[in-house]
Tab-separated table of C-alpha atoms and ligand atoms in Angstrom:
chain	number	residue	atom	x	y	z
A	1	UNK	CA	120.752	-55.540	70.766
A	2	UNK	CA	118.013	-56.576	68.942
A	3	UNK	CA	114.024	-56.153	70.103
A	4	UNK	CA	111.943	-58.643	70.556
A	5	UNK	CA	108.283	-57.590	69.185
A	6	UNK	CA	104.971	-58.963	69.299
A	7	UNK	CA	101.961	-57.478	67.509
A	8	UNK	CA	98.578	-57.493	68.318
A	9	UNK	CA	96.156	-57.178	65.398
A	10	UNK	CA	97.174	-57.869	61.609
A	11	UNK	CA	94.914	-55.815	59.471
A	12	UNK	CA	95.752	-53.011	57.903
A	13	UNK	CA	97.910	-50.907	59.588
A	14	UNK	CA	99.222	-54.174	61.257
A	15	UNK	CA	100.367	-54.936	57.970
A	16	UNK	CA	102.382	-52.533	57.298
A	17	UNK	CA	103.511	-52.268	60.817
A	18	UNK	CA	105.019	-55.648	60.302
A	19	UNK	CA	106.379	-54.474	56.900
A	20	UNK	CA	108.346	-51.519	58.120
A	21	UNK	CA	109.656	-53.435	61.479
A	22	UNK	CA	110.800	-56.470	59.089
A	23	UNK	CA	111.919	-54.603	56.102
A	24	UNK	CA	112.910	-50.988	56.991
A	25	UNK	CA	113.961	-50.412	60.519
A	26	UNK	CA	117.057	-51.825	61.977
A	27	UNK	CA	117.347	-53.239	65.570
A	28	UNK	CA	114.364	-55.109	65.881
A	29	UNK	CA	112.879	-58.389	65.068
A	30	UNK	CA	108.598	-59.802	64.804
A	31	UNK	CA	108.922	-62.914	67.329
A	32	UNK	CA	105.124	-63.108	67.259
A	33	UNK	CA	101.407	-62.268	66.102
A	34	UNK	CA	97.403	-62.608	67.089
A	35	UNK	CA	95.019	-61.888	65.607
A	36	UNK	CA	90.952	-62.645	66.065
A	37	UNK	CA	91.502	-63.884	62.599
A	38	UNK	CA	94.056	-66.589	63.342
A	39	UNK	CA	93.939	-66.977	59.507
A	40	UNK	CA	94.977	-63.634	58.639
A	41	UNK	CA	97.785	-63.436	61.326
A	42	UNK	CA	99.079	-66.316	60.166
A	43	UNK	CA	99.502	-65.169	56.217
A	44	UNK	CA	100.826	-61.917	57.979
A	45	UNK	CA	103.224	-63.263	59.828
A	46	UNK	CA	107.330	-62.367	59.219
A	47	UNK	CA	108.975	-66.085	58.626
A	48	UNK	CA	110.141	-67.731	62.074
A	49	UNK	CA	107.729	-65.562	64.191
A	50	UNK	CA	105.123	-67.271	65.857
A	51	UNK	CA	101.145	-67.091	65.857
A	52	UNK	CA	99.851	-66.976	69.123
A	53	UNK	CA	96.154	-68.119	69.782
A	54	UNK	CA	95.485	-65.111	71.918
A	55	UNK	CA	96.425	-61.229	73.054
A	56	UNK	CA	97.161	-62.799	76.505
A	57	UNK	CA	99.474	-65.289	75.678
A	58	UNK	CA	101.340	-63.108	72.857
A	59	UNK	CA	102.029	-60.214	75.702
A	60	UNK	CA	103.058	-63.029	78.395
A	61	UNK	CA	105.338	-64.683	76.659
A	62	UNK	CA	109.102	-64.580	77.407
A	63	UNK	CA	109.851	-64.622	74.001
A	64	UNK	CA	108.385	-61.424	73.565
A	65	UNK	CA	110.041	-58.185	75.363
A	66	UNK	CA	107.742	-55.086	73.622
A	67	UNK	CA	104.168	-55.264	72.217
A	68	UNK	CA	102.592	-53.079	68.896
A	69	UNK	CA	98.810	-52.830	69.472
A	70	UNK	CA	97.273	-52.760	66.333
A	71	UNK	CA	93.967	-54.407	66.850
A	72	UNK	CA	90.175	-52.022	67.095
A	73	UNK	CA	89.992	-49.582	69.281
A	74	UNK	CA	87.553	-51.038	71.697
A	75	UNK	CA	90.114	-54.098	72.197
A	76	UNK	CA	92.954	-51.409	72.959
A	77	UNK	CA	92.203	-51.154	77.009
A	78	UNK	CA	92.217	-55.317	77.591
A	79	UNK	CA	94.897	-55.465	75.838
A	80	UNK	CA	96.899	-52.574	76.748
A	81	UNK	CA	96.426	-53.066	80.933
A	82	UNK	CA	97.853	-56.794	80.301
A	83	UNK	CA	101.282	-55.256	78.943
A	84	UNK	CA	101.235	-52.822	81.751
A	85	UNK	CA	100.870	-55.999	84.523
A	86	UNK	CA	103.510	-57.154	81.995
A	87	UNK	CA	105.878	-54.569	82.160
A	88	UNK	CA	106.367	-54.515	78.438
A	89	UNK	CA	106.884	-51.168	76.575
A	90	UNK	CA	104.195	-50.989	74.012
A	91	UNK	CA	102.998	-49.136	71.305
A	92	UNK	CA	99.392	-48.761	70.692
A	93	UNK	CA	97.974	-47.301	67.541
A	94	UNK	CA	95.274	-44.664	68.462
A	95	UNK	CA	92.549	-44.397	69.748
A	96	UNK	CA	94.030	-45.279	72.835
A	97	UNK	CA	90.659	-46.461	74.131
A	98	UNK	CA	87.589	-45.218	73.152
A	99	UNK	CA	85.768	-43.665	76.358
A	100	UNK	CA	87.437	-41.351	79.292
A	101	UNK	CA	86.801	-44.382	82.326
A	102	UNK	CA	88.841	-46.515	80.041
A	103	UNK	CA	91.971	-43.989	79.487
A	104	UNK	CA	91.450	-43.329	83.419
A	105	UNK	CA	92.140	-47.050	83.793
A	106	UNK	CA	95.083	-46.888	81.928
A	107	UNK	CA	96.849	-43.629	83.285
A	108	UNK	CA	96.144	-45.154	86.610
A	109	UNK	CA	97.416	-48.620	85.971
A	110	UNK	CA	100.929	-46.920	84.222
A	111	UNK	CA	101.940	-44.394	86.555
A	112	UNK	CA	101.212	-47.399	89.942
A	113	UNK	CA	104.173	-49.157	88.078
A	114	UNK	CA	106.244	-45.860	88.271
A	115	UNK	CA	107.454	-45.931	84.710
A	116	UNK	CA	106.770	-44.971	81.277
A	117	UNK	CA	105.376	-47.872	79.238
A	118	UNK	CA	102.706	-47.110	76.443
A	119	UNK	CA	103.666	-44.546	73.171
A	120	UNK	CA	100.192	-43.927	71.444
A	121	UNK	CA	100.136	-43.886	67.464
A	122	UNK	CA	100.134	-39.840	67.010
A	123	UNK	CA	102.352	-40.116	63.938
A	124	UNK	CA	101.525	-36.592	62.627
A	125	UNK	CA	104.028	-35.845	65.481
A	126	UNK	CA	107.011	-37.366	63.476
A	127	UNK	CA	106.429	-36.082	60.282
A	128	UNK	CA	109.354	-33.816	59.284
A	129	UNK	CA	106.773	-31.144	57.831
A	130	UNK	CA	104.651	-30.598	61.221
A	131	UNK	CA	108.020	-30.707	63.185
A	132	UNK	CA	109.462	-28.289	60.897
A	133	UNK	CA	105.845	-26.045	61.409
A	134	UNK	CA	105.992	-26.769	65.497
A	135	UNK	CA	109.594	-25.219	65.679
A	136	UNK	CA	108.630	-21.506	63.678
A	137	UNK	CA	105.712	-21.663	66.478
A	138	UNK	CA	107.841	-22.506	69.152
A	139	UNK	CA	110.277	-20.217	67.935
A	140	UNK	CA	107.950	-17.140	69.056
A	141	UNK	CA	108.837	-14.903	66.069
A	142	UNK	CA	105.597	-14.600	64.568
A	143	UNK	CA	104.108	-14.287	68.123
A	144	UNK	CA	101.174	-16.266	70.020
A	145	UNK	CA	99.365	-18.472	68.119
A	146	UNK	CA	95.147	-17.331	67.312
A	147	UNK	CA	94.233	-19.670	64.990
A	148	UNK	CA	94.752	-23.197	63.566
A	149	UNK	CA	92.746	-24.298	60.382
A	150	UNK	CA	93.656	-28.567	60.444
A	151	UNK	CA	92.221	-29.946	56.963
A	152	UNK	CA	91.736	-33.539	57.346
A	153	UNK	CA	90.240	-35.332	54.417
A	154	UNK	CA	90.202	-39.101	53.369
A	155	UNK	CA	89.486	-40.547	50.142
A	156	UNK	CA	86.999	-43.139	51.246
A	157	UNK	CA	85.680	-45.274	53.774
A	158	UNK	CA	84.297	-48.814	53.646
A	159	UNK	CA	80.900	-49.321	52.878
A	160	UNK	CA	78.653	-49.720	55.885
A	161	UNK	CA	76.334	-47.339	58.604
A	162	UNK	CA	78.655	-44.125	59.319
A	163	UNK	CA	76.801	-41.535	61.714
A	164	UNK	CA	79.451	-38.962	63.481
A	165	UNK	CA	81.007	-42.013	65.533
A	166	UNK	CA	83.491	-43.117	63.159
A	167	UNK	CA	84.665	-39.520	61.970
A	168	UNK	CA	84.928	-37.672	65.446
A	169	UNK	CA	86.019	-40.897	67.345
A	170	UNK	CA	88.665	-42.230	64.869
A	171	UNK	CA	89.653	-39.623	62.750
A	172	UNK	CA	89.138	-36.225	64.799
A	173	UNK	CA	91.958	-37.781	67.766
A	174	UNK	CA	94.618	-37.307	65.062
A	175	UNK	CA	93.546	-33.157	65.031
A	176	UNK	CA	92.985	-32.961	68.681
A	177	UNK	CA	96.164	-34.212	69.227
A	178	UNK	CA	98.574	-32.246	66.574
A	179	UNK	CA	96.622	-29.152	68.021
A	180	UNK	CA	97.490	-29.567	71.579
A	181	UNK	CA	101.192	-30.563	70.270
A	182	UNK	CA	101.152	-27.576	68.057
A	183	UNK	CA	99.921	-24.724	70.588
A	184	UNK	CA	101.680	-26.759	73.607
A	185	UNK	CA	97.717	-26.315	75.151
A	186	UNK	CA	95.160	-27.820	76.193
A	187	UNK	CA	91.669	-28.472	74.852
A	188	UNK	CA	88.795	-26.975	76.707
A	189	UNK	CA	85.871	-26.629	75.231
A	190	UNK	CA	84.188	-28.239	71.478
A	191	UNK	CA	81.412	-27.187	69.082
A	192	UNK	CA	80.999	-29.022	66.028
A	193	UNK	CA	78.317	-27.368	62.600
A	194	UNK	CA	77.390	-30.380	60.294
A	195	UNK	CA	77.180	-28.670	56.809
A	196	UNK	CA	75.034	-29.607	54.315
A	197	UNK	CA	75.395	-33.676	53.533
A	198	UNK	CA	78.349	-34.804	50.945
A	199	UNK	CA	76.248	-37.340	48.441
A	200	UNK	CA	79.641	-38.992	48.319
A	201	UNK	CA	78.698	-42.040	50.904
A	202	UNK	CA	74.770	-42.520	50.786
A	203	UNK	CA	74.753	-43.564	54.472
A	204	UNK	CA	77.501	-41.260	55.758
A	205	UNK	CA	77.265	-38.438	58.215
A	206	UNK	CA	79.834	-36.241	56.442
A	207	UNK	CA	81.872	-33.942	56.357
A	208	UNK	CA	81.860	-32.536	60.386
A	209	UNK	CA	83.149	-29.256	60.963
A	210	UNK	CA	84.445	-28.859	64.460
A	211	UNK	CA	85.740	-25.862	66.502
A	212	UNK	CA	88.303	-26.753	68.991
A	213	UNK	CA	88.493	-23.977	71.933
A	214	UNK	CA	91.758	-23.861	73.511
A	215	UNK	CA	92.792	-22.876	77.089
A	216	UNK	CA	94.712	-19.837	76.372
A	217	UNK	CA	92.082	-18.813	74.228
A	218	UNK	CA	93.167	-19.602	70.560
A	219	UNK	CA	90.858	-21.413	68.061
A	220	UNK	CA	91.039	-24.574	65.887
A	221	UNK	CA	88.827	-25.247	63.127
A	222	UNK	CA	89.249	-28.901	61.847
A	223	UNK	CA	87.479	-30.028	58.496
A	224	UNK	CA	86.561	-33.856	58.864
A	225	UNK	CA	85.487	-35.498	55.313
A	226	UNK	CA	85.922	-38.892	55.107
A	227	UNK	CA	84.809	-39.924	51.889
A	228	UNK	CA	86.012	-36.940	49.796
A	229	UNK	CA	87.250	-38.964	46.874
A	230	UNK	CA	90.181	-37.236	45.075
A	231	UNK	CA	92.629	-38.397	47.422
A	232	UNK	CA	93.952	-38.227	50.992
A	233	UNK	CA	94.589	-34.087	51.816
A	234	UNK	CA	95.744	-32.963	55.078
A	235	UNK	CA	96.703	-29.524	55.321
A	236	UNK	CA	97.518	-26.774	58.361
A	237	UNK	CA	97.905	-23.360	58.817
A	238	UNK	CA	98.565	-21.583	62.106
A	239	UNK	CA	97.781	-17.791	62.599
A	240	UNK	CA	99.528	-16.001	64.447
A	241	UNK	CA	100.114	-12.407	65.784
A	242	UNK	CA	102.298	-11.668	63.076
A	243	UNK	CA	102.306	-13.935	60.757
A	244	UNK	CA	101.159	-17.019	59.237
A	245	UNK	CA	102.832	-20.876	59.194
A	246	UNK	CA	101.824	-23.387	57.139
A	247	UNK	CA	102.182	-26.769	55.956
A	248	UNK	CA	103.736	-26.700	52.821
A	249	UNK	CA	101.946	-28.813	49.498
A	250	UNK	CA	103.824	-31.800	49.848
A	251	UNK	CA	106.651	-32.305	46.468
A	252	UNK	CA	105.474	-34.544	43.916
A	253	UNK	CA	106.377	-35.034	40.416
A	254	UNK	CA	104.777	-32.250	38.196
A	255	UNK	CA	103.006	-34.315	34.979
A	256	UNK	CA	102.605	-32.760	31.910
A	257	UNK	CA	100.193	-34.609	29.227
A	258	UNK	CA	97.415	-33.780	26.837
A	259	UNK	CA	94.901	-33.046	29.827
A	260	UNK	CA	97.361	-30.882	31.546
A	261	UNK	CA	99.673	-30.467	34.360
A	262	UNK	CA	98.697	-31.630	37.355
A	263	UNK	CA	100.330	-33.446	40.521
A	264	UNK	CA	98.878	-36.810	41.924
A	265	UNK	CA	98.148	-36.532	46.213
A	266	UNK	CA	98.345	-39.522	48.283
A	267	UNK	CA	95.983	-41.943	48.381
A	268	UNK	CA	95.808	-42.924	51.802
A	269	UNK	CA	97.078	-42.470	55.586
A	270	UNK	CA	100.141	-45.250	54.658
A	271	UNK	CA	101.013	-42.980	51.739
A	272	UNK	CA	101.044	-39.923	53.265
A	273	UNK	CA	102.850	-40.415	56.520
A	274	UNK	CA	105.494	-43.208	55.121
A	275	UNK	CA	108.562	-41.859	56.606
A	276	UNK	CA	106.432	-40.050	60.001
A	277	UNK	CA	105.683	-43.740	60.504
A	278	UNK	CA	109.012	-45.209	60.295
A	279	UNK	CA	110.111	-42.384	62.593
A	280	UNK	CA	107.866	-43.155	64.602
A	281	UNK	CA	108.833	-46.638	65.246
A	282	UNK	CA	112.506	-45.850	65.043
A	283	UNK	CA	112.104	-43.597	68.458
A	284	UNK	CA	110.202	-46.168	69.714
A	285	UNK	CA	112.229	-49.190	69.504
A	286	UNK	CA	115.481	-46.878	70.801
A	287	UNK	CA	112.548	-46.296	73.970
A	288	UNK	CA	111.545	-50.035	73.843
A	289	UNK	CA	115.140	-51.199	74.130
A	290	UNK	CA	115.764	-49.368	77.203
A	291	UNK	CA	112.500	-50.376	78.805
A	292	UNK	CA	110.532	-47.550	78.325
A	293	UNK	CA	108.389	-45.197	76.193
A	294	UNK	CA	109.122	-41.813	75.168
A	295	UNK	CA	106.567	-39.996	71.923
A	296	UNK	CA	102.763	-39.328	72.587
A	297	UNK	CA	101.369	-40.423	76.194
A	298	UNK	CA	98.328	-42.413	77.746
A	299	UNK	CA	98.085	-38.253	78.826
A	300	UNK	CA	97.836	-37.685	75.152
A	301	UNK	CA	95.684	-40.321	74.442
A	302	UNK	CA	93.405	-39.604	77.444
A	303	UNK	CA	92.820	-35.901	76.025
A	304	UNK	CA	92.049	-37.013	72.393
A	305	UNK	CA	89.077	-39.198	73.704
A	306	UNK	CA	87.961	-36.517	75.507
A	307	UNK	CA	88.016	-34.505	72.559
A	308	UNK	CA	85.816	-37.211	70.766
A	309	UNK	CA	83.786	-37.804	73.137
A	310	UNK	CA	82.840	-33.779	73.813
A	311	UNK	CA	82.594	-33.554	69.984
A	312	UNK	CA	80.410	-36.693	69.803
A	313	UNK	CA	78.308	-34.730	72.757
A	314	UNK	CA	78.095	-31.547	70.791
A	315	UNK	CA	76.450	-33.207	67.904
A	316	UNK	CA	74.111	-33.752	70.060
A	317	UNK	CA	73.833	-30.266	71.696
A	318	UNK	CA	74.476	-28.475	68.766
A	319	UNK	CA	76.079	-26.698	71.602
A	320	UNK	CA	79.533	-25.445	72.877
A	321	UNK	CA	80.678	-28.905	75.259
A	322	UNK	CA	83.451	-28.162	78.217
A	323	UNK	CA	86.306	-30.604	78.447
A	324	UNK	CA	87.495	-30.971	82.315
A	325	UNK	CA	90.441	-33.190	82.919
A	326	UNK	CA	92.076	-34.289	85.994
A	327	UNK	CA	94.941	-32.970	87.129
A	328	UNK	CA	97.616	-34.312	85.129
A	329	UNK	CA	100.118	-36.838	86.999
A	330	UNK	CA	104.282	-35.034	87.243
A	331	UNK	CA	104.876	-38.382	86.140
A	332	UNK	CA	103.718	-37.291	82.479
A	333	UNK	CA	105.931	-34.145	82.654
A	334	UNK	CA	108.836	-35.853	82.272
A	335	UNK	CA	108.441	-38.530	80.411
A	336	UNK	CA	112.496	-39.547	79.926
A	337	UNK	CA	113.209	-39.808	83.767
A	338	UNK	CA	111.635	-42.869	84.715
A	339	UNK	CA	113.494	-45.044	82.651
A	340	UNK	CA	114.205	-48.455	83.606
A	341	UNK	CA	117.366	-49.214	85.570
B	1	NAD	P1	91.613	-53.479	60.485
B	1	NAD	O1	90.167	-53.782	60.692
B	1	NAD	O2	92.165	-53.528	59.100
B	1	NAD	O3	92.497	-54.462	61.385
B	1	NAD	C1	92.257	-54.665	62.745
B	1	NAD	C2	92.665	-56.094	63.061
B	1	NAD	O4	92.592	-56.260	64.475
B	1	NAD	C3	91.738	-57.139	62.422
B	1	NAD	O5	92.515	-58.079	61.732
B	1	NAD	C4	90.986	-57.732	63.617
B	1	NAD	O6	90.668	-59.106	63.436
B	1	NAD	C5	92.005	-57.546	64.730
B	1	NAD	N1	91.415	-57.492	66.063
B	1	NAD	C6	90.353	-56.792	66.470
B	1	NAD	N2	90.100	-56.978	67.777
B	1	NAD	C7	91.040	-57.864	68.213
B	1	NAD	C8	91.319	-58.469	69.453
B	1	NAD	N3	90.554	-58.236	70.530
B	1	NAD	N4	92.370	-59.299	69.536
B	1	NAD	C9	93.136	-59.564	68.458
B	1	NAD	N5	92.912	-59.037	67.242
B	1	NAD	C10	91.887	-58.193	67.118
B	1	NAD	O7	91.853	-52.038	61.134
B	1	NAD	P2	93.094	-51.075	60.893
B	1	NAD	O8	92.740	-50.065	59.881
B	1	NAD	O9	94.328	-51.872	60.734
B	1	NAD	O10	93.096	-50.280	62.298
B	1	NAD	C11	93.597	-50.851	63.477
B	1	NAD	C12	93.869	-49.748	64.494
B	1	NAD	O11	94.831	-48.863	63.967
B	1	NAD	C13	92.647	-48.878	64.827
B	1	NAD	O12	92.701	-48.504	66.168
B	1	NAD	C14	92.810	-47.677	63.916
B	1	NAD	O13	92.198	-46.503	64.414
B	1	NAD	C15	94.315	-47.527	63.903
B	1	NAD	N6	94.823	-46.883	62.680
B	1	NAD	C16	95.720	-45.892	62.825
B	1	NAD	C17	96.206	-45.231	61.701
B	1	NAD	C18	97.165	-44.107	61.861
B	1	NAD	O14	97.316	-43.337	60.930
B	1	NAD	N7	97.837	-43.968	62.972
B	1	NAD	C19	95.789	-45.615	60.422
B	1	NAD	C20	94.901	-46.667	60.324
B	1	NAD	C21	94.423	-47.314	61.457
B	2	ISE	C1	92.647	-43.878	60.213
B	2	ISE	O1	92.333	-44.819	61.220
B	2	ISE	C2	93.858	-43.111	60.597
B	2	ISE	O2	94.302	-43.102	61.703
B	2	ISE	C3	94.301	-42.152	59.587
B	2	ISE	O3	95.504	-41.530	59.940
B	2	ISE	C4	93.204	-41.111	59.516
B	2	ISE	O4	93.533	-40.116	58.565
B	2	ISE	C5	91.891	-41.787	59.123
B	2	ISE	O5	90.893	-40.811	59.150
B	2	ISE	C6	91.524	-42.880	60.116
B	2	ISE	O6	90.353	-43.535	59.713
């Protein structure tokens, strides 16, 4: 059987969304696009699939059986309670939504319709290195986790007026989440120390260096630079009782020249997590095709932005901000059983 996809949003990541669905991954096929920029949906589209004038009518359509939301995070909610009334399993890159009424709206809306339809774009989940990392912790032979240092740094960011928004709501969710994954906890509590300015971006609030306080008591520290230059550099290590577990320095070819030896890093997100992304979208469109959602939840995506917005309140503070969350729904404990008949 082959899937029937629409996506939502054809910029970057939409891009090469459409690229890896088209080109890499089997079982699927791009029936339609939208875009705000009709324009740019239309040069993005896969031959044969059609442009749709609007969200709305893309995720009604008959034609189209699963949605990927790739359009701004503000645009995310709309968007994502329309394939909900729908019924459509959909992806939806993160941030799920950007403020805690919003991912309210969603968890609500999903678990009224009794099963599991929306996987949120946590890729750091798939990649082979943090799964390998997640099963030594899991494992329990180097005892209960303390301490998680989470590295994130980005080369650049486009020009424009960058104050913590853009760096704790959009970039941060990606730590939040791996560290809840990671120490199978919850986030309770967030400080965040701005060190001295990086001249890097003139306008840029950066780097952020945020303290993530988790329920059973162990501590994340999470370096946020956005605009550090060399390269795109995410790195982990977990402490534990008795022992340390780390991401390894990802393989690349050793270069030996008159300046040296050295060993190029990844320029961007796309580079980075290639083949987490395609597993990503391989899981989902096995969930998809059975009319449902397995991967990170609109539970997982509710924490993040609480994690944002907390940090995004303790720049503010300069103090330690709680996180309370509602109970959590059973329905997110098992997220398999509620398949569709
Ligand atoms: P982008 O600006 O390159 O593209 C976004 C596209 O969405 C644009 O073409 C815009 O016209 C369109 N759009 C915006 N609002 C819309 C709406 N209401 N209806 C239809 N189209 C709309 O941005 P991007 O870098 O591709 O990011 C898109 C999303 O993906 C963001 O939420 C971002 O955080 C996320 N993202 C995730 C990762 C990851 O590693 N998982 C990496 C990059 C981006
Ligand atoms: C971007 O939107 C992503 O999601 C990347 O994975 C992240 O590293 C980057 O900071 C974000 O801007």
């Amino acid at each position: 059987m082959t899937l029937k996809v629409g996506v939502i949003g054809t910029g970057m990541i939409g891009q090469d969304h459409i690229r890896r669905l088209t080109r890499v991954l089997a079982g699927v096929e791009i029936v339609g696009v939208s875009d705000l920029d009709r324009k740019r949906a239309a040069g993005a589209a896969p031959e044969g699939a059609r442009v749709f004038d609007t969200p709305q009518s893309l995720i009604h359509s008959d034609a189209v059986q699963a949605v990927v939301i790739c359009s701004w995070g503000p645009a995310h909610e709309e968007q994502l309670l329309e394939c909900i009334a729908a019924s459509k399993p959909t992806f939806c890159e993160k941030p799920m939504v950007t403020s805690e009424a919003a991912a309210l709206r969603v968890i609500e809306a999903e678990v009224a319709g009794g099963r599991r339809l929306v996987q949120v774009g946590f890729m750091r989940r798939f990649d082979a290195d943090y799964r390998r990392l997640k099963t030594v912790i899991d494992g329990g032979s180097l005892g209960a986790p303390l301490m998680f240092h989470s590295a994130h740094r980005n080369a650049s960011v486009p020009p424009g007026l960058y104050t913590s928004e853009m760096p704790l709501n959009d970039t941060l969710v990606h730590d939040a989440d791996i560290s809840r994954w990671l120490l199978s906890d919850e986030i309770v509590g967030v400080e965040v120390r701005l060190p001295r300015r990086s001249r890097q971006g003139s306008d840029l609030r950066d780097p952020h260096f945020v303290l993530l306080h988790m329920a059973h008591g162990a501590i994340v520290d999470v370096e946020i630079s956005v605009n550090i230059g060399y390269g795109y550099d995410i790195r982990g290590e977990v402490s534990c009782e008795q022992g340390v577990a780390a991401l390894p320095n990802r393989p690349a070819t050793v270069v030996s020249d008159v300046n040296g030896v050295r060993q190029s890093i990844p320029a961007d997100w796309r580079e980075r997590f290639i083949e987490a992304y395609d597993q990503e979208f391989r899981e989902w469109i096995a969930a998809a095709s059975a009319g449902t959602a397995t991967g990170p939840t609109a539970w997982d995506g509710y924490a993040a932005t609480l994690t944002a917005d907390a940090a995004l309140r303790a720049v503010a503070s300069g103090g330690y901000e709680r996180i309370e969350m509602i109970d959590k729904p059973g329905f997110y404990d098992t997220p398999q059983a509620l398949a569709a008949e």
